Structure formats: structure tokens, C-alpha cells
JSON list of C-alpha atoms in Angstrom, two decimals:
[
{"chain": "N", "resi": 1, "resn": "UNK", "atom": "CA", "xyz": [0.05, -0.04, 0.01]},
{"chain": "N", "resi": 2, "resn": "UNK", "atom": "CA", "xyz": [3.02, 2.41, 0.78]},
{"chain": "N", "resi": 3, "resn": "UNK", "atom": "CA", "xyz": [4.36, 2.12, -2.43]},
{"chain": "N", "resi": 4, "resn": "UNK", "atom": "CA", "xyz": [1.09, 2.54, -4.37]},
{"chain": "N", "resi": 5, "resn": "UNK", "atom": "CA", "xyz": [-0.56, 5.12, -2.36]},
{"chain": "N", "resi": 6, "resn": "UNK", "atom": "CA", "xyz": [0.60, 8.19, -4.29]},
{"chain": "N", "resi": 7, "resn": "UNK", "atom": "CA", "xyz": [-0.58, 6.51, -7.78]},
{"chain": "N", "resi": 8, "resn": "UNK", "atom": "CA", "xyz": [-3.92, 5.43, -6.21]},
{"chain": "N", "resi": 9, "resn": "UNK", "atom": "CA", "xyz": [-4.47, 8.94, -4.98]},
{"chain": "N", "resi": 10, "resn": "UNK", "atom": "CA", "xyz": [-3.35, 10.62, -8.37]},
{"chain": "N", "resi": 11, "resn": "UNK", "atom": "CA", "xyz": [-5.45, 8.02, -10.43]},
{"chain": "N", "resi": 12, "resn": "UNK", "atom": "CA", "xyz": [-8.68, 8.11, -8.45]},
{"chain": "N", "resi": 13, "resn": "UNK", "atom": "CA", "xyz": [-8.85, 11.54, -7.08]},
{"chain": "N", "resi": 14, "resn": "UNK", "atom": "CA", "xyz": [-6.90, 13.36, -9.60]},
{"chain": "N", "resi": 15, "resn": "UNK", "atom": "CA", "xyz": [-5.03, 15.44, -7.06]},
{"chain": "N", "resi": 16, "resn": "UNK", "atom": "CA", "xyz": [-1.85, 15.76, -9.02]},
{"chain": "N", "resi": 17, "resn": "UNK", "atom": "CA", "xyz": [1.38, 14.08, -8.40]},
{"chain": "N", "resi": 18, "resn": "UNK", "atom": "CA", "xyz": [2.65, 16.65, -5.89]},
{"chain": "N", "resi": 19, "resn": "UNK", "atom": "CA", "xyz": [-0.30, 16.52, -3.77]},
{"chain": "N", "resi": 20, "resn": "UNK", "atom": "CA", "xyz": [-0.65, 12.71, -4.13]},
{"chain": "N", "resi": 21, "resn": "UNK", "atom": "CA", "xyz": [2.95, 12.42, -2.78]},
{"chain": "N", "resi": 22, "resn": "UNK", "atom": "CA", "xyz": [2.26, 14.95, 0.04]},
{"chain": "N", "resi": 23, "resn": "UNK", "atom": "CA", "xyz": [-0.64, 12.93, 1.10]},
{"chain": "N", "resi": 24, "resn": "UNK", "atom": "CA", "xyz": [1.40, 9.81, 1.86]},
{"chain": "N", "resi": 25, "resn": "UNK", "atom": "CA", "xyz": [3.10, 12.02, 4.65]},
{"chain": "N", "resi": 26, "resn": "UNK", "atom": "CA", "xyz": [0.37, 10.58, 6.80]},
{"chain": "N", "resi": 27, "resn": "UNK", "atom": "CA", "xyz": [2.09, 7.32, 6.74]},
{"chain": "N", "resi": 28, "resn": "UNK", "atom": "CA", "xyz": [5.21, 8.18, 8.81]},
{"chain": "N", "resi": 29, "resn": "UNK", "atom": "CA", "xyz": [3.02, 10.26, 11.08]},
{"chain": "N", "resi": 30, "resn": "UNK", "atom": "CA", "xyz": [1.07, 7.08, 11.99]},
{"chain": "N", "resi": 31, "resn": "UNK", "atom": "CA", "xyz": [4.25, 5.05, 12.35]},
{"chain": "N", "resi": 32, "resn": "UNK", "atom": "CA", "xyz": [4.88, 6.20, 16.09]},
{"chain": "N", "resi": 33, "resn": "UNK", "atom": "CA", "xyz": [1.25, 5.48, 16.94]},
{"chain": "N", "resi": 34, "resn": "UNK", "atom": "CA", "xyz": [1.27, 2.17, 15.15]},
{"chain": "N", "resi": 35, "resn": "UNK", "atom": "CA", "xyz": [4.51, 0.91, 16.81]},
{"chain": "N", "resi": 36, "resn": "UNK", "atom": "CA", "xyz": [3.23, 2.12, 20.33]},
{"chain": "N", "resi": 37, "resn": "UNK", "atom": "CA", "xyz": [0.02, 0.53, 19.74]},
{"chain": "N", "resi": 38, "resn": "UNK", "atom": "CA", "xyz": [1.27, -2.73, 18.68]},
{"chain": "N", "resi": 39, "resn": "UNK", "atom": "CA", "xyz": [3.86, -2.90, 21.68]},
{"chain": "N", "resi": 40, "resn": "UNK", "atom": "CA", "xyz": [1.10, -2.15, 24.28]},
{"chain": "N", "resi": 41, "resn": "UNK", "atom": "CA", "xyz": [-1.42, -4.67, 22.61]},
{"chain": "N", "resi": 42, "resn": "UNK", "atom": "CA", "xyz": [1.37, -7.15, 22.94]},
{"chain": "N", "resi": 43, "resn": "UNK", "atom": "CA", "xyz": [1.97, -6.41, 26.59]},
{"chain": "N", "resi": 44, "resn": "UNK", "atom": "CA", "xyz": [-1.95, -6.51, 27.17]},
{"chain": "N", "resi": 45, "resn": "UNK", "atom": "CA", "xyz": [-2.40, -9.85, 25.50]},
{"chain": "N", "resi": 46, "resn": "UNK", "atom": "CA", "xyz": [1.00, -11.28, 26.30]},
{"chain": "N", "resi": 47, "resn": "UNK", "atom": "CA", "xyz": [1.15, -13.24, 23.25]},
{"chain": "N", "resi": 48, "resn": "UNK", "atom": "CA", "xyz": [2.69, -12.16, 19.61]},
{"chain": "N", "resi": 49, "resn": "UNK", "atom": "CA", "xyz": [0.26, -14.61, 17.95]},
{"chain": "N", "resi": 50, "resn": "UNK", "atom": "CA", "xyz": [-2.74, -13.32, 19.48]},
{"chain": "N", "resi": 51, "resn": "UNK", "atom": "CA", "xyz": [-1.63, -9.72, 18.84]},
{"chain": "N", "resi": 52, "resn": "UNK", "atom": "CA", "xyz": [-0.85, -10.37, 15.46]},
{"chain": "N", "resi": 53, "resn": "UNK", "atom": "CA", "xyz": [-4.53, -11.94, 14.85]},
{"chain": "N", "resi": 54, "resn": "UNK", "atom": "CA", "xyz": [-5.99, -8.89, 16.35]},
{"chain": "N", "resi": 55, "resn": "UNK", "atom": "CA", "xyz": [-3.92, -6.46, 14.18]},
{"chain": "N", "resi": 56, "resn": "UNK", "atom": "CA", "xyz": [-4.82, -8.70, 11.14]},
{"chain": "N", "resi": 57, "resn": "UNK", "atom": "CA", "xyz": [-8.54, -8.09, 12.35]},
{"chain": "N", "resi": 58, "resn": "UNK", "atom": "CA", "xyz": [-7.99, -4.35, 12.58]},
{"chain": "N", "resi": 59, "resn": "UNK", "atom": "CA", "xyz": [-6.37, -4.32, 9.12]},
{"chain": "N", "resi": 60, "resn": "UNK", "atom": "CA", "xyz": [-9.16, -6.40, 7.61]},
{"chain": "N", "resi": 61, "resn": "UNK", "atom": "CA", "xyz": [-11.88, -4.12, 9.01]},
{"chain": "N", "resi": 62, "resn": "UNK", "atom": "CA", "xyz": [-9.89, -1.00, 7.71]},
{"chain": "N", "resi": 63, "resn": "UNK", "atom": "CA", "xyz": [-9.57, -2.63, 4.27]},
{"chain": "N", "resi": 64, "resn": "UNK", "atom": "CA", "xyz": [-13.34, -3.53, 4.41]},
{"chain": "N", "resi": 65, "resn": "UNK", "atom": "CA", "xyz": [-14.19, -0.07, 4.78]},
{"chain": "N", "resi": 66, "resn": "UNK", "atom": "CA", "xyz": [-11.81, 1.11, 2.27]},
{"chain": "N", "resi": 67, "resn": "UNK", "atom": "CA", "xyz": [-13.66, -1.22, -0.34]},
{"chain": "N", "resi": 68, "resn": "UNK", "atom": "CA", "xyz": [-16.78, 0.94, -0.07]},
{"chain": "N", "resi": 69, "resn": "UNK", "atom": "CA", "xyz": [-15.24, 4.50, 0.02]},
{"chain": "N", "resi": 70, "resn": "UNK", "atom": "CA", "xyz": [-12.04, 3.86, -2.21]},
{"chain": "N", "resi": 71, "resn": "UNK", "atom": "CA", "xyz": [-13.32, 6.19, -5.10]},
{"chain": "N", "resi": 72, "resn": "UNK", "atom": "CA", "xyz": [-15.66, 8.47, -3.06]},
{"chain": "N", "resi": 73, "resn": "UNK", "atom": "CA", "xyz": [-14.04, 9.60, 0.09]},
{"chain": "N", "resi": 74, "resn": "UNK", "atom": "CA", "xyz": [-10.56, 10.85, -0.31]},
{"chain": "N", "resi": 75, "resn": "UNK", "atom": "CA", "xyz": [-9.93, 11.60, 3.39]},
{"chain": "N", "resi": 76, "resn": "UNK", "atom": "CA", "xyz": [-11.45, 8.17, 4.49]},
{"chain": "N", "resi": 77, "resn": "UNK", "atom": "CA", "xyz": [-9.64, 6.36, 1.99]},
{"chain": "N", "resi": 78, "resn": "UNK", "atom": "CA", "xyz": [-6.33, 7.63, 3.00]},
{"chain": "N", "resi": 79, "resn": "UNK", "atom": "CA", "xyz": [-7.03, 7.10, 6.64]},
{"chain": "N", "resi": 80, "resn": "UNK", "atom": "CA", "xyz": [-7.89, 3.56, 5.81]},
{"chain": "N", "resi": 81, "resn": "UNK", "atom": "CA", "xyz": [-4.68, 3.00, 3.80]},
{"chain": "N", "resi": 82, "resn": "UNK", "atom": "CA", "xyz": [-2.72, 4.54, 6.83]},
{"chain": "N", "resi": 83, "resn": "UNK", "atom": "CA", "xyz": [-4.62, 2.07, 9.35]},
{"chain": "N", "resi": 84, "resn": "UNK", "atom": "CA", "xyz": [-4.08, -0.93, 7.20]},
{"chain": "N", "resi": 85, "resn": "UNK", "atom": "CA", "xyz": [-0.44, -0.04, 6.68]},
{"chain": "N", "resi": 86, "resn": "UNK", "atom": "CA", "xyz": [-0.06, 0.49, 10.46]},
{"chain": "N", "resi": 87, "resn": "UNK", "atom": "CA", "xyz": [-1.71, -2.90, 11.33]},
{"chain": "N", "resi": 88, "resn": "UNK", "atom": "CA", "xyz": [0.79, -4.75, 8.97]},
{"chain": "N", "resi": 89, "resn": "UNK", "atom": "CA", "xyz": [3.64, -2.86, 10.42]},
{"chain": "N", "resi": 90, "resn": "UNK", "atom": "CA", "xyz": [2.52, -4.10, 13.78]},
{"chain": "N", "resi": 91, "resn": "UNK", "atom": "CA", "xyz": [2.05, -7.72, 12.34]},
{"chain": "N", "resi": 92, "resn": "UNK", "atom": "CA", "xyz": [5.64, -7.49, 11.14]},
{"chain": "N", "resi": 93, "resn": "UNK", "atom": "CA", "xyz": [7.02, -6.27, 14.50]},
{"chain": "N", "resi": 94, "resn": "UNK", "atom": "CA", "xyz": [5.24, -9.30, 16.20]},
{"chain": "N", "resi": 95, "resn": "UNK", "atom": "CA", "xyz": [6.37, -11.86, 13.81]},
{"chain": "N", "resi": 96, "resn": "UNK", "atom": "CA", "xyz": [9.78, -10.45, 13.03]},
{"chain": "N", "resi": 97, "resn": "UNK", "atom": "CA", "xyz": [10.77, -8.86, 16.27]},
{"chain": "N", "resi": 98, "resn": "UNK", "atom": "CA", "xyz": [9.16, -10.80, 18.96]},
{"chain": "N", "resi": 99, "resn": "UNK", "atom": "CA", "xyz": [8.07, -14.38, 17.68]},
{"chain": "N", "resi": 100, "resn": "UNK", "atom": "CA", "xyz": [11.63, -15.46, 17.15]},
{"chain": "N", "resi": 101, "resn": "UNK", "atom": "CA", "xyz": [12.37, -15.20, 20.90]},
{"chain": "N", "resi": 102, "resn": "UNK", "atom": "CA", "xyz": [10.63, -18.40, 21.15]},
{"chain": "N", "resi": 103, "resn": "UNK", "atom": "CA", "xyz": [13.69, -20.05, 19.98]},
{"chain": "N", "resi": 104, "resn": "UNK", "atom": "CA", "xyz": [16.09, -18.72, 22.35]},
{"chain": "N", "resi": 105, "resn": "UNK", "atom": "CA", "xyz": [16.55, -21.96, 24.23]},
{"chain": "N", "resi": 106, "resn": "UNK", "atom": "CA", "xyz": [17.62, -23.73, 20.88]},
{"chain": "N", "resi": 107, "resn": "UNK", "atom": "CA", "xyz": [19.96, -20.85, 19.80]},
{"chain": "N", "resi": 108, "resn": "UNK", "atom": "CA", "xyz": [17.92, -20.37, 16.53]},
{"chain": "N", "resi": 109, "resn": "UNK", "atom": "CA", "xyz": [16.66, -16.68, 17.30]},
{"chain": "N", "resi": 110, "resn": "UNK", "atom": "CA", "xyz": [18.73, -15.30, 14.49]},
{"chain": "N", "resi": 111, "resn": "UNK", "atom": "CA", "xyz": [17.92, -17.97, 11.93]},
{"chain": "N", "resi": 112, "resn": "UNK", "atom": "CA", "xyz": [14.25, -17.86, 12.49]},
{"chain": "N", "resi": 113, "resn": "UNK", "atom": "CA", "xyz": [14.27, -14.06, 12.38]},
{"chain": "N", "resi": 114, "resn": "UNK", "atom": "CA", "xyz": [16.36, -14.01, 9.24]},
{"chain": "N", "resi": 115, "resn": "UNK", "atom": "CA", "xyz": [14.02, -16.58, 7.53]},
{"chain": "N", "resi": 116, "resn": "UNK", "atom": "CA", "xyz": [11.09, -14.58, 8.35]},
{"chain": "N", "resi": 117, "resn": "UNK", "atom": "CA", "xyz": [12.63, -11.37, 7.34]},
{"chain": "N", "resi": 118, "resn": "UNK", "atom": "CA", "xyz": [13.68, -12.99, 4.07]},
{"chain": "N", "resi": 119, "resn": "UNK", "atom": "CA", "xyz": [9.93, -13.94, 3.32]},
{"chain": "N", "resi": 120, "resn": "UNK", "atom": "CA", "xyz": [8.92, -10.63, 4.23]},
{"chain": "N", "resi": 121, "resn": "UNK", "atom": "CA", "xyz": [11.03, -9.07, 1.83]},
{"chain": "N", "resi": 122, "resn": "UNK", "atom": "CA", "xyz": [10.21, -11.63, -0.77]},
{"chain": "N", "resi": 123, "resn": "UNK", "atom": "CA", "xyz": [6.60, -10.94, -0.30]},
{"chain": "N", "resi": 124, "resn": "UNK", "atom": "CA", "xyz": [7.07, -7.38, -0.42]},
{"chain": "N", "resi": 125, "resn": "UNK", "atom": "CA", "xyz": [8.85, -7.48, -3.88]},
{"chain": "N", "resi": 126, "resn": "UNK", "atom": "CA", "xyz": [6.29, -9.87, -5.27]},
{"chain": "N", "resi": 127, "resn": "UNK", "atom": "CA", "xyz": [3.45, -7.74, -4.12]},
{"chain": "N", "resi": 128, "resn": "UNK", "atom": "CA", "xyz": [5.14, -4.61, -5.60]},
{"chain": "N", "resi": 129, "resn": "UNK", "atom": "CA", "xyz": [5.03, -6.12, -9.03]},
{"chain": "N", "resi": 130, "resn": "UNK", "atom": "CA", "xyz": [1.69, -7.98, -8.63]},
{"chain": "N", "resi": 131, "resn": "UNK", "atom": "CA", "xyz": [-0.16, -5.14, -7.34]},
{"chain": "N", "resi": 132, "resn": "UNK", "atom": "CA", "xyz": [1.12, -3.00, -10.59]},
{"chain": "N", "resi": 133, "resn": "UNK", "atom": "CA", "xyz": [-0.20, -5.85, -12.79]},
{"chain": "N", "resi": 134, "resn": "UNK", "atom": "CA", "xyz": [-3.56, -6.12, -10.87]},
{"chain": "N", "resi": 135, "resn": "UNK", "atom": "CA", "xyz": [-4.09, -2.10, -10.87]},
{"chain": "N", "resi": 136, "resn": "UNK", "atom": "CA", "xyz": [-3.00, -1.83, -14.50]},
{"chain": "N", "resi": 137, "resn": "UNK", "atom": "CA", "xyz": [-5.19, -4.77, -15.93]},
{"chain": "N", "resi": 138, "resn": "UNK", "atom": "CA", "xyz": [-8.26, -4.62, -13.46]},
{"chain": "N", "resi": 139, "resn": "UNK", "atom": "CA", "xyz": [-8.30, -1.13, -12.08]},
{"chain": "N", "resi": 140, "resn": "UNK", "atom": "CA", "xyz": [-7.95, 0.00, -8.48]},
{"chain": "N", "resi": 141, "resn": "UNK", "atom": "CA", "xyz": [-11.36, -1.35, -7.38]},
{"chain": "N", "resi": 142, "resn": "UNK", "atom": "CA", "xyz": [-10.17, -4.92, -7.67]},
{"chain": "N", "resi": 143, "resn": "UNK", "atom": "CA", "xyz": [-6.90, -3.63, -6.25]},
{"chain": "N", "resi": 144, "resn": "UNK", "atom": "CA", "xyz": [-8.54, -2.66, -3.15]},
{"chain": "N", "resi": 145, "resn": "UNK", "atom": "CA", "xyz": [-10.61, -5.65, -3.14]},
{"chain": "N", "resi": 146, "resn": "UNK", "atom": "CA", "xyz": [-7.49, -7.75, -3.41]},
{"chain": "N", "resi": 147, "resn": "UNK", "atom": "CA", "xyz": [-6.13, -6.09, -0.52]},
{"chain": "N", "resi": 148, "resn": "UNK", "atom": "CA", "xyz": [-9.21, -6.67, 1.54]},
{"chain": "N", "resi": 149, "resn": "UNK", "atom": "CA", "xyz": [-9.28, -10.47, 0.69]},
{"chain": "N", "resi": 150, "resn": "UNK", "atom": "CA", "xyz": [-5.52, -10.74, 1.66]},
{"chain": "N", "resi": 151, "resn": "UNK", "atom": "CA", "xyz": [-6.44, -9.08, 4.93]},
{"chain": "N", "resi": 152, "resn": "UNK", "atom": "CA", "xyz": [-9.14, -11.57, 5.45]},
{"chain": "N", "resi": 153, "resn": "UNK", "atom": "CA", "xyz": [-6.99, -14.65, 4.64]},
{"chain": "N", "resi": 154, "resn": "UNK", "atom": "CA", "xyz": [-4.21, -13.20, 7.10]},
{"chain": "N", "resi": 155, "resn": "UNK", "atom": "CA", "xyz": [-6.85, -12.82, 9.78]},
{"chain": "N", "resi": 156, "resn": "UNK", "atom": "CA", "xyz": [-8.30, -16.38, 9.41]},
{"chain": "N", "resi": 157, "resn": "UNK", "atom": "CA", "xyz": [-4.77, -17.93, 9.30]},
{"chain": "N", "resi": 158, "resn": "UNK", "atom": "CA", "xyz": [-3.69, -15.92, 12.34]},
{"chain": "N", "resi": 159, "resn": "UNK", "atom": "CA", "xyz": [-6.76, -16.88, 14.32]},
{"chain": "N", "resi": 160, "resn": "UNK", "atom": "CA", "xyz": [-6.60, -20.47, 13.43]},
{"chain": "N", "resi": 161, "resn": "UNK", "atom": "CA", "xyz": [-2.93, -20.66, 14.04]},
{"chain": "N", "resi": 162, "resn": "UNK", "atom": "CA", "xyz": [-3.42, -18.96, 17.54]},
{"chain": "N", "resi": 163, "resn": "UNK", "atom": "CA", "xyz": [-6.14, -21.27, 18.55]},
{"chain": "N", "resi": 164, "resn": "UNK", "atom": "CA", "xyz": [-4.10, -24.31, 17.24]},
{"chain": "N", "resi": 165, "resn": "UNK", "atom": "CA", "xyz": [-1.28, -23.03, 19.59]},
{"chain": "N", "resi": 166, "resn": "UNK", "atom": "CA", "xyz": [-3.78, -22.48, 22.47]},
{"chain": "N", "resi": 167, "resn": "UNK", "atom": "CA", "xyz": [-4.98, -25.81, 22.35]},
{"chain": "N", "resi": 168, "resn": "UNK", "atom": "CA", "xyz": [-1.46, -27.31, 22.51]},
{"chain": "N", "resi": 169, "resn": "UNK", "atom": "CA", "xyz": [-0.68, -25.47, 25.56]}
]
């Protein structure tokens, strides 16, 4: 979303390139709040997988709202994009920064963290080109719907995994 936000704003709302890029300034402003929220959420639930599931859920809700306003409400659309991005940064923090600590007794924290980080970068690279292809061929409505579907899948998978982990404790 971060990569494509200026293109989306320019294509859908015709704000012009400068204003479209300027609107992406909301994302770094949210970064302080989103990391603080993710940390407090983790401290509250005491489980990075549960925190990730909650963040995925919030991301799904934000992307679901975004589906309905993507072409009619610029402010709400930008806000939803910032919220989705913030939630995904929180998930990244939980899965890349916190989850590997579970492997401290085996001495594999760095290995697990490195593998998860590698998959994160691979997914980011693939999505950069994939989102370009989807938006070029099918338009922004389909692209926004795809983001919502991905958030839904992430939500379902994270809750399934959390419940599975909880039942094995």
C-alpha cells in the first residue's frame, strides 16, 4: 500500500502528483502511533500470535471499509490506507521482532528471524509487481478488493494458528 498510495490517489482523485505524494506523509506520522499501539497490545495480551491476529483483524476491518469508499471519500480512503499499513507494520513487528524469541533455548533466534525477514522482503517484492499488474489490468477497485481479501485470509490464518497453539499448551 505504501508503494502504491501516490499512484492510487492521483489516479482515483486526480489530486496531481505533488499533492498525491504529499498525502503519503500521513504514513510516517502514523508510524509512532502504530508501533506504540502494537507494543501496548502485545503487553496487554502477552502473546505475539494473538496480538498479530488482532492486528490482522483491525487491518481487515479497515480494508473492508476502504472497499466501499475507495473512489468517493479521499480523506477516509487515505485514513484507511494508513490504518491498514499501520496494522501490517504491527504484524511485522510481532512476527519478525517478537516471535523469534521463542527459539532462544535452541539458539536459533537469528535463523528464525532471518528466514521470516527474508520471506517478508520476498513478499514485499512480489506484491510490488503484483499490485502494479492488478491495478493496470483490472483497476483500483479490484486492487482494493484484493487487499481486503488478503487481509481476510491473514486474519483467518492467524486466528486458526493462535487457536491451534492455544490448544497445544
